mmCIF file with all atom_site columns, C-alpha atoms in Angstrom:
data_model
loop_
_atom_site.group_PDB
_atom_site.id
_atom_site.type_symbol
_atom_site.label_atom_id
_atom_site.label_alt_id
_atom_site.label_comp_id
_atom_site.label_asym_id
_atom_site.label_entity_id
_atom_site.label_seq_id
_atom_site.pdbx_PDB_ins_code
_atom_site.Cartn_x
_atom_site.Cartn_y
_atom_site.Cartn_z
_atom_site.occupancy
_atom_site.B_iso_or_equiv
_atom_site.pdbx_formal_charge
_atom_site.auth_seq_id
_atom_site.auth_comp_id
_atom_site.auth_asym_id
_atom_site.auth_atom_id
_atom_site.pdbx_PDB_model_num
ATOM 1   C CA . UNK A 1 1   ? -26.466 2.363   -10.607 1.00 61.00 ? 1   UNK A CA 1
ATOM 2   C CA . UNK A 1 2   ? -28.349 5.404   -12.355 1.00 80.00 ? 2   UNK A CA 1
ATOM 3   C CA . UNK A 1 3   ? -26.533 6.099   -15.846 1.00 80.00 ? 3   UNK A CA 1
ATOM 4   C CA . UNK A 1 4   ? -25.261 9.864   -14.779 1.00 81.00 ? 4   UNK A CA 1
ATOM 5   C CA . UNK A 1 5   ? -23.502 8.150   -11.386 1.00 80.00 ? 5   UNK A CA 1
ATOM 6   C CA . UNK A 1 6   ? -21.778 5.306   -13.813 1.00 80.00 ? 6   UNK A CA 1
ATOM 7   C CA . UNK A 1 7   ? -20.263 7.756   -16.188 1.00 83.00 ? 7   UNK A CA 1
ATOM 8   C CA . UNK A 1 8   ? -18.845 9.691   -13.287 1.00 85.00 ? 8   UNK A CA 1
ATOM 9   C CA . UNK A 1 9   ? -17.513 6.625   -11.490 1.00 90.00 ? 9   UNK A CA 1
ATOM 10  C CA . UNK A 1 10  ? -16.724 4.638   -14.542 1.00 92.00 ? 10  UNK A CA 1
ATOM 11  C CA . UNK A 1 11  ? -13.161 6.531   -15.039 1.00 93.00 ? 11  UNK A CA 1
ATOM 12  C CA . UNK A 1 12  ? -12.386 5.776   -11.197 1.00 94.00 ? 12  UNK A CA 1
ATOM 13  C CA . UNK A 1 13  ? -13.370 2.168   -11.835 1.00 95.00 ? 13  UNK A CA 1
ATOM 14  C CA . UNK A 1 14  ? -10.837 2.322   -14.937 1.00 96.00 ? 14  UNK A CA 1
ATOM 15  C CA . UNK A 1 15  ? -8.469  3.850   -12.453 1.00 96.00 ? 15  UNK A CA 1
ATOM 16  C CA . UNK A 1 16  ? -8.679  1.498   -9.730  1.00 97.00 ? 16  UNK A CA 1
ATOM 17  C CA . UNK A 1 17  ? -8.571  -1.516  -12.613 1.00 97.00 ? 17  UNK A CA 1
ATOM 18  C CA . UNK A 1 18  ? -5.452  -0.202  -14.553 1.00 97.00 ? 18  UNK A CA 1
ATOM 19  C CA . UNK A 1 19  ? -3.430  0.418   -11.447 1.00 97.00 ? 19  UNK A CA 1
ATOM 20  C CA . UNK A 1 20  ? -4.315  -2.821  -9.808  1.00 96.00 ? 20  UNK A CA 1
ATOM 21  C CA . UNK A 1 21  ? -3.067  -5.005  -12.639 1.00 97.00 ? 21  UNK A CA 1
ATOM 22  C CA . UNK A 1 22  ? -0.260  -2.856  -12.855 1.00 97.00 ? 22  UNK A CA 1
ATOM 23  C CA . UNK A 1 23  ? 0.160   -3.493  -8.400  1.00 96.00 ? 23  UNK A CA 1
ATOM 24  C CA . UNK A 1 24  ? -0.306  -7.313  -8.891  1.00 96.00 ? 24  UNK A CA 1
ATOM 25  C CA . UNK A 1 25  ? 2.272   -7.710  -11.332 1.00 96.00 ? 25  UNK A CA 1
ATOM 26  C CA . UNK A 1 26  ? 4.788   -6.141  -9.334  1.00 95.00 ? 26  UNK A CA 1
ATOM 27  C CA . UNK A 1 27  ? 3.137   -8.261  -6.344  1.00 94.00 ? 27  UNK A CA 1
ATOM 28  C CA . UNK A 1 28  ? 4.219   -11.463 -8.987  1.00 93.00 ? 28  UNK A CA 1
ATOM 29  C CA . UNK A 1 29  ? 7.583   -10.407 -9.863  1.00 92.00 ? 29  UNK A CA 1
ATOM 30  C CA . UNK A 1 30  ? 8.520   -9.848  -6.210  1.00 90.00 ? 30  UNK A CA 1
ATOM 31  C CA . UNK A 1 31  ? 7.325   -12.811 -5.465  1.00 87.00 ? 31  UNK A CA 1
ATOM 32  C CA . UNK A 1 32  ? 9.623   -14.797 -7.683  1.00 87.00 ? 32  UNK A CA 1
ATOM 33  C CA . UNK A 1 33  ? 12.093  -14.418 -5.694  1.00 81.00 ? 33  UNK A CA 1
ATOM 34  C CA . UNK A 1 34  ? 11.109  -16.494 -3.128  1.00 76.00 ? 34  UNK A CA 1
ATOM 35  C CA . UNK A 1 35  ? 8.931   -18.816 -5.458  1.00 71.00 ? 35  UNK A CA 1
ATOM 36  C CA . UNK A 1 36  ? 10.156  -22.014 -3.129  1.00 69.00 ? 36  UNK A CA 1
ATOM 37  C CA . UNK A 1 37  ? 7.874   -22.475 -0.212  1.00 69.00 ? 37  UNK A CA 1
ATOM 38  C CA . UNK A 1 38  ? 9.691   -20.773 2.957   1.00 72.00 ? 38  UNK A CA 1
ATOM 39  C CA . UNK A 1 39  ? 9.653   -21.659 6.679   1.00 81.00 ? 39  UNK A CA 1
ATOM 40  C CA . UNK A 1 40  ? 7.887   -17.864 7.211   1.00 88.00 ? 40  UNK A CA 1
ATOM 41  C CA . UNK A 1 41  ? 6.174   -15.895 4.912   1.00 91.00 ? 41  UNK A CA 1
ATOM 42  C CA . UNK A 1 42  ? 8.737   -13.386 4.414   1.00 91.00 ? 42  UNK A CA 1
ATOM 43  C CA . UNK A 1 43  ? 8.025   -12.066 0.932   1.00 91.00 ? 43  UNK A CA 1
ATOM 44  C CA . UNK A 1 44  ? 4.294   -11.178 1.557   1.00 92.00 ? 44  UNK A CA 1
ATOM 45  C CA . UNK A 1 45  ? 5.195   -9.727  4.701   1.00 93.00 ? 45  UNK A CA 1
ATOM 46  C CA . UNK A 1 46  ? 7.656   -7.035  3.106   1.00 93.00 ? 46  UNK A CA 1
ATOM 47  C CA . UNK A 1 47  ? 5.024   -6.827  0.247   1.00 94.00 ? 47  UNK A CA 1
ATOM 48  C CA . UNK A 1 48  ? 2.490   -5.708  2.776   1.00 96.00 ? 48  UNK A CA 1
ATOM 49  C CA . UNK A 1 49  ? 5.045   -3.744  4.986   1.00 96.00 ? 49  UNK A CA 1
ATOM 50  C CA . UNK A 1 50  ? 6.481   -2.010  2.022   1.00 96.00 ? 50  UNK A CA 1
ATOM 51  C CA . UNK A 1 51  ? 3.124   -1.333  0.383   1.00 96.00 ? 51  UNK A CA 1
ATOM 52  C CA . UNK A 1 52  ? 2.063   0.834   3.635   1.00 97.00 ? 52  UNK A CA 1
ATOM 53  C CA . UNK A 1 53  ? 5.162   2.659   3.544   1.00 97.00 ? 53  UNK A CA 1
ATOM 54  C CA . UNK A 1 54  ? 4.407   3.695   0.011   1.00 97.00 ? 54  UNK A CA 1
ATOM 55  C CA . UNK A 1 55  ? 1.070   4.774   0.600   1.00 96.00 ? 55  UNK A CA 1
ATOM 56  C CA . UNK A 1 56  ? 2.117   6.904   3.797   1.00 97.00 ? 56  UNK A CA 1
ATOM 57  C CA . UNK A 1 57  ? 4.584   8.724   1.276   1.00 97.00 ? 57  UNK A CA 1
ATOM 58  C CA . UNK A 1 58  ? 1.592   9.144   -1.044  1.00 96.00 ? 58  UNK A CA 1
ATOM 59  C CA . UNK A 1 59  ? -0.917  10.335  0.980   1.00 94.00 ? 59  UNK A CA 1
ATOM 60  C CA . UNK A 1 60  ? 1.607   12.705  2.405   1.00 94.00 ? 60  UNK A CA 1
ATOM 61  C CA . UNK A 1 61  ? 2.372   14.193  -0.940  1.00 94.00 ? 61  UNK A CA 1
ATOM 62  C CA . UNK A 1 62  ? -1.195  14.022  -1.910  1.00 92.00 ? 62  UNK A CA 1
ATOM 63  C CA . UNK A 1 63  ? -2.251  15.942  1.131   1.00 89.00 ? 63  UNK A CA 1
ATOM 64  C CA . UNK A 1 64  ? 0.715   18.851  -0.268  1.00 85.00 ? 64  UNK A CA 1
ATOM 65  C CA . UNK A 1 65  ? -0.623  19.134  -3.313  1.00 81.00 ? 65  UNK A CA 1
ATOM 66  C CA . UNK A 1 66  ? -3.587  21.772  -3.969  1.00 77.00 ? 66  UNK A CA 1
ATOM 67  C CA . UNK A 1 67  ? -5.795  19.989  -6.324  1.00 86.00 ? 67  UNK A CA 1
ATOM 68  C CA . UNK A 1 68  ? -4.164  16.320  -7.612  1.00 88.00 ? 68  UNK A CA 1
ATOM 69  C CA . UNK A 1 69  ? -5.527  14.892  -10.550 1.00 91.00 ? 69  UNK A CA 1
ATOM 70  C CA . UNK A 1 70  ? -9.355  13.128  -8.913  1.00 91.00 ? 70  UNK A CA 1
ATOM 71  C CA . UNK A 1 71  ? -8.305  9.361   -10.198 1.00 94.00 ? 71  UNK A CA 1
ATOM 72  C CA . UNK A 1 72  ? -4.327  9.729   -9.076  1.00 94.00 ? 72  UNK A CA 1
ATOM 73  C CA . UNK A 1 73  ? -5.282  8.469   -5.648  1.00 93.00 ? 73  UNK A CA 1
ATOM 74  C CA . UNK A 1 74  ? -7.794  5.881   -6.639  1.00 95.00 ? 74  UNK A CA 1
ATOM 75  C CA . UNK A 1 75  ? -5.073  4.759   -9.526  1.00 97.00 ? 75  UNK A CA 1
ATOM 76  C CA . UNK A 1 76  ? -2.008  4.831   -6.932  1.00 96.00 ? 76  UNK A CA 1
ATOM 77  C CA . UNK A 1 77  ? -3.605  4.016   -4.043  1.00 94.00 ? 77  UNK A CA 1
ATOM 78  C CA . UNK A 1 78  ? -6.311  1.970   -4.416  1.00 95.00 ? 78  UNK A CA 1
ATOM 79  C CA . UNK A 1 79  ? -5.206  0.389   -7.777  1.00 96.00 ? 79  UNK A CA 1
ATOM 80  C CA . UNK A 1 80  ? -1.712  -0.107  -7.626  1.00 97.00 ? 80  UNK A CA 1
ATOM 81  C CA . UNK A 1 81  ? -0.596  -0.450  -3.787  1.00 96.00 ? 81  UNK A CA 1
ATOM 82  C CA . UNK A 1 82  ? -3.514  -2.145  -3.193  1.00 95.00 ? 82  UNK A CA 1
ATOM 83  C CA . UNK A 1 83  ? -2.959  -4.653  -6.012  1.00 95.00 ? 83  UNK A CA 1
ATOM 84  C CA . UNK A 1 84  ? 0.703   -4.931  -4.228  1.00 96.00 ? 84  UNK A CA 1
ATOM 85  C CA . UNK A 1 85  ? -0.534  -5.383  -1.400  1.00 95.00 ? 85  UNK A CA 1
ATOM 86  C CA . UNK A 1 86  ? -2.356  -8.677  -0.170  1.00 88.00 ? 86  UNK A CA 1
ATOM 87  C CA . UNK A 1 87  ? -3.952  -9.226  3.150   1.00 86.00 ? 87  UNK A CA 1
ATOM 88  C CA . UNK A 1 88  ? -5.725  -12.202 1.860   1.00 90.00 ? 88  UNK A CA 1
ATOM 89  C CA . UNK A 1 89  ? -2.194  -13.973 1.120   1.00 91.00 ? 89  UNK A CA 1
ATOM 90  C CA . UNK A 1 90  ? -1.830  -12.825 4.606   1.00 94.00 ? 90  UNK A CA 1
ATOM 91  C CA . UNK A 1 91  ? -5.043  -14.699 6.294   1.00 94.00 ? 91  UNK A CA 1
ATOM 92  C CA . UNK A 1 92  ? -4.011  -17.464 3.986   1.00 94.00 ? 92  UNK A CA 1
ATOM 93  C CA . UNK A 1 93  ? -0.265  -17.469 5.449   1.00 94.00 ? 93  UNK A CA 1
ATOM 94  C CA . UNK A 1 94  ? -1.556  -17.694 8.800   1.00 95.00 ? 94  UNK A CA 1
ATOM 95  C CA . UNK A 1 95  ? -3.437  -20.402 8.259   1.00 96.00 ? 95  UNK A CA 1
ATOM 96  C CA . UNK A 1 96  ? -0.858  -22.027 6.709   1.00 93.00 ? 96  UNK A CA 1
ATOM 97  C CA . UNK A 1 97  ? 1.611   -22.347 9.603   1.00 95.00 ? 97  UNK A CA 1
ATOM 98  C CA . UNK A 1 98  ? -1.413  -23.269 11.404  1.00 96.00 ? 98  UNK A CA 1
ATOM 99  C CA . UNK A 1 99  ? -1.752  -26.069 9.590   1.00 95.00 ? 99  UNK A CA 1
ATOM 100 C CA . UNK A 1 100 ? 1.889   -26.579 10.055  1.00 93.00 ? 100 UNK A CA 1
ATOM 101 C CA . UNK A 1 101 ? 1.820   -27.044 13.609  1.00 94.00 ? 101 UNK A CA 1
ATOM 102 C CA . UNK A 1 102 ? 3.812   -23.226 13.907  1.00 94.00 ? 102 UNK A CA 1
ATOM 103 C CA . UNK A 1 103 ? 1.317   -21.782 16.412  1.00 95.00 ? 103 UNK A CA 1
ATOM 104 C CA . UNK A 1 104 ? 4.203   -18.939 17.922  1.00 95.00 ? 104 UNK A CA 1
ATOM 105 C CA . UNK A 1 105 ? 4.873   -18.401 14.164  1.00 95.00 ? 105 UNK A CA 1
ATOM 106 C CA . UNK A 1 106 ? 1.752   -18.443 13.043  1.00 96.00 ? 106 UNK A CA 1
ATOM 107 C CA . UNK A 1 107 ? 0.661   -15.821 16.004  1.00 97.00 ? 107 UNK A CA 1
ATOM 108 C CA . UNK A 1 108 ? 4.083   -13.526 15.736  1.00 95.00 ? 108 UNK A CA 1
ATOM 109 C CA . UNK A 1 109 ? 3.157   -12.885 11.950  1.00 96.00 ? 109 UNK A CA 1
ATOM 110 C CA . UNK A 1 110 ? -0.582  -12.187 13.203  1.00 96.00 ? 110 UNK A CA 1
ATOM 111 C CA . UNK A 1 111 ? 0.218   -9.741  15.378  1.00 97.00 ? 111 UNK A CA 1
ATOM 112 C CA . UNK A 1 112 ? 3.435   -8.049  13.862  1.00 96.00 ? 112 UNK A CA 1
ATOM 113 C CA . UNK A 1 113 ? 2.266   -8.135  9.866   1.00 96.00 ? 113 UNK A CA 1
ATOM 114 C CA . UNK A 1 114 ? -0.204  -5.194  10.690  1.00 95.00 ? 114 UNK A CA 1
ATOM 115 C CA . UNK A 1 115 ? 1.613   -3.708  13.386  1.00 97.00 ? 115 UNK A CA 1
ATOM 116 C CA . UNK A 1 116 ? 4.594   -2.884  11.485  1.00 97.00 ? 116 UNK A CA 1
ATOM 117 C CA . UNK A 1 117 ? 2.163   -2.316  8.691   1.00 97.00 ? 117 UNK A CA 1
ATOM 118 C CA . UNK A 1 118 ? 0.477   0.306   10.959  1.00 97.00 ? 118 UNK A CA 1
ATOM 119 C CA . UNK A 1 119 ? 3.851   1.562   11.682  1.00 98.00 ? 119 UNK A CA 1
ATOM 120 C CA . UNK A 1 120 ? 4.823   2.196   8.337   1.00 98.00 ? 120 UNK A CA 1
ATOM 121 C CA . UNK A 1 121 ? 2.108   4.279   7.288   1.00 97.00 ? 121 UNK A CA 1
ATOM 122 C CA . UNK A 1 122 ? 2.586   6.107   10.417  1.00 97.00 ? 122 UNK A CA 1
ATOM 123 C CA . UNK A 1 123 ? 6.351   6.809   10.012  1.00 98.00 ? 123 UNK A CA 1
ATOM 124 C CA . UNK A 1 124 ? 6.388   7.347   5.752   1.00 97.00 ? 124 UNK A CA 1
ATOM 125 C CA . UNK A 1 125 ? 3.640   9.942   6.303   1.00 96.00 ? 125 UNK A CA 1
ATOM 126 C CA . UNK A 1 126 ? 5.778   12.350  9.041   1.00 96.00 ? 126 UNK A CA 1
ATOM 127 C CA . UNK A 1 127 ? 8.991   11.783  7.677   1.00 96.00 ? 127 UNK A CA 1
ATOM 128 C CA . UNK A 1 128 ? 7.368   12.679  3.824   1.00 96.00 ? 128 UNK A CA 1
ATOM 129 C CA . UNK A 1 129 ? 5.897   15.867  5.160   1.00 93.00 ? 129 UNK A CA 1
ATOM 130 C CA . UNK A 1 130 ? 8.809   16.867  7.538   1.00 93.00 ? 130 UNK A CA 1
ATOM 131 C CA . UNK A 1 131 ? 10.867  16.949  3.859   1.00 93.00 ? 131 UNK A CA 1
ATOM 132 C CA . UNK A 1 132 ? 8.222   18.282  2.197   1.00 90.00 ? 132 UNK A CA 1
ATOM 133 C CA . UNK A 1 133 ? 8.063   20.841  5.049   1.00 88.00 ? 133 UNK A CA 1
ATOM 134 C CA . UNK A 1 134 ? 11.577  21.443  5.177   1.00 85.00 ? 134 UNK A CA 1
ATOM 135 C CA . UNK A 1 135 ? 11.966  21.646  1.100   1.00 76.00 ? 135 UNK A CA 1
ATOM 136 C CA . UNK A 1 136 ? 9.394   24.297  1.104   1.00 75.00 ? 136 UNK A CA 1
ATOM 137 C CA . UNK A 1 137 ? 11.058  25.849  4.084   1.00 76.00 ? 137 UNK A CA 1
ATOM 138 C CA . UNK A 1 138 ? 14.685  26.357  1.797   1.00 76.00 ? 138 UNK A CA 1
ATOM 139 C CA . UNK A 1 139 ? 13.112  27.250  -1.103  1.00 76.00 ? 139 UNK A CA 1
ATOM 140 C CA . UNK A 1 140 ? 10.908  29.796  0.387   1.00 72.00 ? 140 UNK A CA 1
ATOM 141 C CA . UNK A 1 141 ? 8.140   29.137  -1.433  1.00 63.00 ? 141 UNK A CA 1
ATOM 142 C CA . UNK A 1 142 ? 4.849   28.405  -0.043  1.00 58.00 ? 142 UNK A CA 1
ATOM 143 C CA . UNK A 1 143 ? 2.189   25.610  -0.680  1.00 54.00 ? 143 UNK A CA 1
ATOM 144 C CA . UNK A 1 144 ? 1.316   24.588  -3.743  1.00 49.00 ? 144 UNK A CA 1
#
């Protein structure tokens, strides 16, 4: 990478680092609470679930604001949800009740970890904007 491109992507990279430590240890504390081995993987499922709501609400509010900070999205969003989120524990998951002899299991978390996934992105982002809408609406006040 040419030295000018490093020193402009070098404070995204920091970005994208800090949050992403700061996502996985969240990631490891939520964890804990279901640190014994379960019959499904429930915790990463709401990990990954609840990690796509959040970044439906942030992209909403990111799209309402007129010019966010450039490394807020690659810090929240890339960094920290992404670092709470974890599609490789995921694959791994799968494979695990595979290995289990849980095919239907194995194939319902398969299907339904990024559908609902999908889902929450989907629903996080129109109800965030509809508020956003309607907060802007009461106050009277126009985009910002």
């Amino acid at each position: 990478m040419r030295r000018a491109a490093w020193k402009r992507q070098a404070p995204v990279l920091g970005a994208i680092a800090a949050g992403g430590a700061l996502g996985a240890e969240v990631r490891y504390l939520v964890s804990l609470a279901n640190a014994d081995r379960p019959a499904f993987p429930w915790t990463t499922a709401v990990e990954n679930v609840s990690g796509c709501l959040l970044i439906g609400v942030l992209m909403a509010v990111l799209l309402e604001l007129t010019s966010p900070h450039r490394l807020l999205r690659p810090f929240l969003g890339v960094g920290v949800l992404g670092g709470y989120t974890t599609f490789s524990a995921y694959a791994v998951d799968v494979r695990v009740l595979l290995a289990d002899e849980r095919a239907l299991a194995a194939l319902t978390y398969l299907v339904a970890t990024p559908l609902l996934a999908l889902v929450a992105v989907i629903v996080a982002m129109r109800f965030t904007r509809s508020v956003l809408t309607c907060r802007r609406w009461r106050t009277g006040g126009a985009r910002r």
